[in-house]
DNA sequence: CTGTATCCTTTTAGATACTG
DNA sequence: CAGTATCTAAAAGGATACAG
């Protein structure tokens, strides 16, 4: 038997970073939330978005996100069955972090460009 | 033999999230950067900051951060020897993400408070 | 299509002993 | 103090087969 449906895991210590990492950490959770930001996605869509994730892990992480209240699971009763995942308001509360990651990535790229271009300047040799 | 001193690991695919996670991921790296934001720290300080980290892992992660250019290692030649770690300009480029995490944490706390207080409203039972 | 169950591999991290 | 080396344990993830 598994342990899905636990109301919630124990609370983290009272530190902003711990509070954040308690919910969004590991290799897959940030990526899942990333793709859900663009809109609701079905299970199979996410699996393709995330390329190398296994079905087992995707299910595990979606369940965890659901139990943490970041993700809403909606069953569309059709044939074949469809399940749609989307960010809850609580899940959208994480937007600022992802926005910041985009900003940081751009800045890193800029810093890399400078670093490369000033090899010549550095030695002063021309 | 180990593989420290590698110039750099292979570049990530061209996605802002991947670019970010390539450098800052795993259980310890975000926490190490977090503590370095408050100023330079010595090896032993970090070990205390991070409470349960093992020496082996702290060294590994610091080396990785150094090789990624986020952290600068400075040896203070005294007796006993001291080593000080600090964020490089590239390391400080990550600030916006940590700032956002602080904001998000506060917002989560706020949402939790609402959620709790409206249990009564939800059922309408008085 | 959306999962679950089982088994196995990889990754990550902790414990301990030891060095300059 | 600040590590390194070795060994072991735990966590995370992947492959496969199968079910509603």
PDB file of N, CA and C (backbone and C1' of nucleotides) in Angstrom, chain A residues 42 44 59 63 73 83 85, chain C residues 1-7:
ATOM      1  N   UNK A  42      -2.502  18.118 -19.951  1.00  0.00           N
ATOM      2  CA  UNK A  42      -2.914  16.753 -19.645  1.00  0.00           C
ATOM      3  C   UNK A  42      -1.696  15.926 -19.273  1.00  0.00           C
ATOM      4  N   UNK A  44      -0.447  13.218 -20.446  1.00  0.00           N
ATOM      5  CA  UNK A  44       0.401  12.857 -21.582  1.00  0.00           C
ATOM      6  C   UNK A  44       1.182  14.039 -22.139  1.00  0.00           C
ATOM      7  N   UNK A  59       3.634  10.777 -11.992  1.00  0.00           N
ATOM      8  CA  UNK A  59       2.472  10.584 -11.123  1.00  0.00           C
ATOM      9  C   UNK A  59       2.802  10.945  -9.675  1.00  0.00           C
ATOM     10  N   UNK A  63       1.019  14.004  -7.641  1.00  0.00           N
ATOM     11  CA  UNK A  63       0.271  13.727  -6.416  1.00  0.00           C
ATOM     12  C   UNK A  63       0.780  14.600  -5.268  1.00  0.00           C
ATOM     13  N   UNK A  73      -6.195  18.668 -10.016  1.00  0.00           N
ATOM     14  CA  UNK A  73      -6.377  17.563 -10.948  1.00  0.00           C
ATOM     15  C   UNK A  73      -7.853  17.483 -11.319  1.00  0.00           C
ATOM     16  N   UNK A  83      -7.202  13.474 -18.178  1.00  0.00           N
ATOM     17  CA  UNK A  83      -6.999  14.145 -16.896  1.00  0.00           C
ATOM     18  C   UNK A  83      -6.204  15.414 -17.145  1.00  0.00           C
ATOM     19  N   UNK A  85      -4.291  18.781 -15.606  1.00  0.00           N
ATOM     20  CA  UNK A  85      -3.658  19.374 -14.427  1.00  0.00           C
ATOM     21  C   UNK A  85      -3.480  20.865 -14.654  1.00  0.00           C
TER      22      UNK A  85
ATOM     23  P    DC C   1      -2.667   7.969 -25.705  1.00  0.00           P
ATOM     24  O5'  DC C   1      -4.189   7.873 -25.188  1.00  0.00           O
ATOM     25  C5'  DC C   1      -4.922   9.058 -25.092  1.00  0.00           C
ATOM     26  C4'  DC C   1      -5.449   9.203 -23.677  1.00  0.00           C
ATOM     27  C3'  DC C   1      -4.393   9.666 -22.680  1.00  0.00           C
ATOM     28  O3'  DC C   1      -4.987  10.616 -21.803  1.00  0.00           O
ATOM     29  C1'  DC C   1      -5.230   7.566 -21.976  1.00  0.00           C
ATOM     30  P    DT C   2      -4.068  11.441 -20.721  1.00  0.00           P
ATOM     31  O5'  DT C   2      -4.172  10.485 -19.440  1.00  0.00           O
ATOM     32  C5'  DT C   2      -5.418  10.371 -18.776  1.00  0.00           C
ATOM     33  C4'  DT C   2      -5.294   9.433 -17.594  1.00  0.00           C
ATOM     34  C3'  DT C   2      -4.168   9.786 -16.615  1.00  0.00           C
ATOM     35  O3'  DT C   2      -4.638   9.620 -15.286  1.00  0.00           O
ATOM     36  C1'  DT C   2      -3.957   7.567 -17.272  1.00  0.00           C
ATOM     37  P    DG C   3      -3.773  10.332 -14.068  1.00  0.00           P
ATOM     38  O5'  DG C   3      -2.390   9.535 -14.023  1.00  0.00           O
ATOM     39  C5'  DG C   3      -2.124   8.741 -12.909  1.00  0.00           C
ATOM     40  C4'  DG C   3      -2.748   7.356 -13.046  1.00  0.00           C
ATOM     41  C3'  DG C   3      -2.142   6.371 -12.089  1.00  0.00           C
ATOM     42  O3'  DG C   3      -2.903   6.314 -10.905  1.00  0.00           O
ATOM     43  C1'  DG C   3      -2.482   5.435 -14.275  1.00  0.00           C
ATOM     44  P    DT C   4      -2.096   6.095  -9.556  1.00  0.00           P
ATOM     45  O5'  DT C   4      -1.922   4.509  -9.356  1.00  0.00           O
ATOM     46  C5'  DT C   4      -2.880   3.612  -9.851  1.00  0.00           C
ATOM     47  C4'  DT C   4      -2.391   2.188  -9.601  1.00  0.00           C
ATOM     48  C3'  DT C   4      -1.406   1.989  -8.450  1.00  0.00           C
ATOM     49  O3'  DT C   4      -1.720   0.754  -7.820  1.00  0.00           O
ATOM     50  C1'  DT C   4      -0.406   1.290 -10.471  1.00  0.00           C
ATOM     51  P    DA C   5      -1.019   0.297  -6.473  1.00  0.00           P
ATOM     52  O5'  DA C   5      -0.020  -0.849  -6.942  1.00  0.00           O
ATOM     53  C5'  DA C   5      -0.381  -1.762  -7.989  1.00  0.00           C
ATOM     54  C4'  DA C   5       0.722  -2.801  -8.153  1.00  0.00           C
ATOM     55  C3'  DA C   5       1.672  -2.911  -6.956  1.00  0.00           C
ATOM     56  O3'  DA C   5       2.011  -4.294  -6.801  1.00  0.00           O
ATOM     57  C1'  DA C   5       2.895  -2.260  -8.889  1.00  0.00           C
ATOM     58  P    DT C   6       2.934  -4.758  -5.561  1.00  0.00           P
ATOM     59  O5'  DT C   6       4.311  -5.013  -6.306  1.00  0.00           O
ATOM     60  C5'  DT C   6       4.312  -5.813  -7.489  1.00  0.00           C
ATOM     61  C4'  DT C   6       5.696  -5.851  -8.104  1.00  0.00           C
ATOM     62  C3'  DT C   6       6.847  -5.890  -7.084  1.00  0.00           C
ATOM     63  O3'  DT C   6       7.658  -7.016  -7.373  1.00  0.00           O
ATOM     64  C1'  DT C   6       7.265  -4.261  -8.743  1.00  0.00           C
ATOM     65  P    DC C   7       8.852  -7.429  -6.371  1.00  0.00           P
ATOM     66  O5'  DC C   7      10.108  -7.095  -7.285  1.00  0.00           O
ATOM     67  C5'  DC C   7      10.072  -7.410  -8.693  1.00  0.00           C
ATOM     68  C4'  DC C   7      11.169  -6.640  -9.401  1.00  0.00           C
ATOM     69  C3'  DC C   7      12.505  -6.652  -8.650  1.00  0.00           C
ATOM     70  O3'  DC C   7      13.531  -7.073  -9.556  1.00  0.00           O
ATOM     71  C1'  DC C   7      11.924  -4.452  -9.283  1.00  0.00           C
TER      72       DC C   7
END
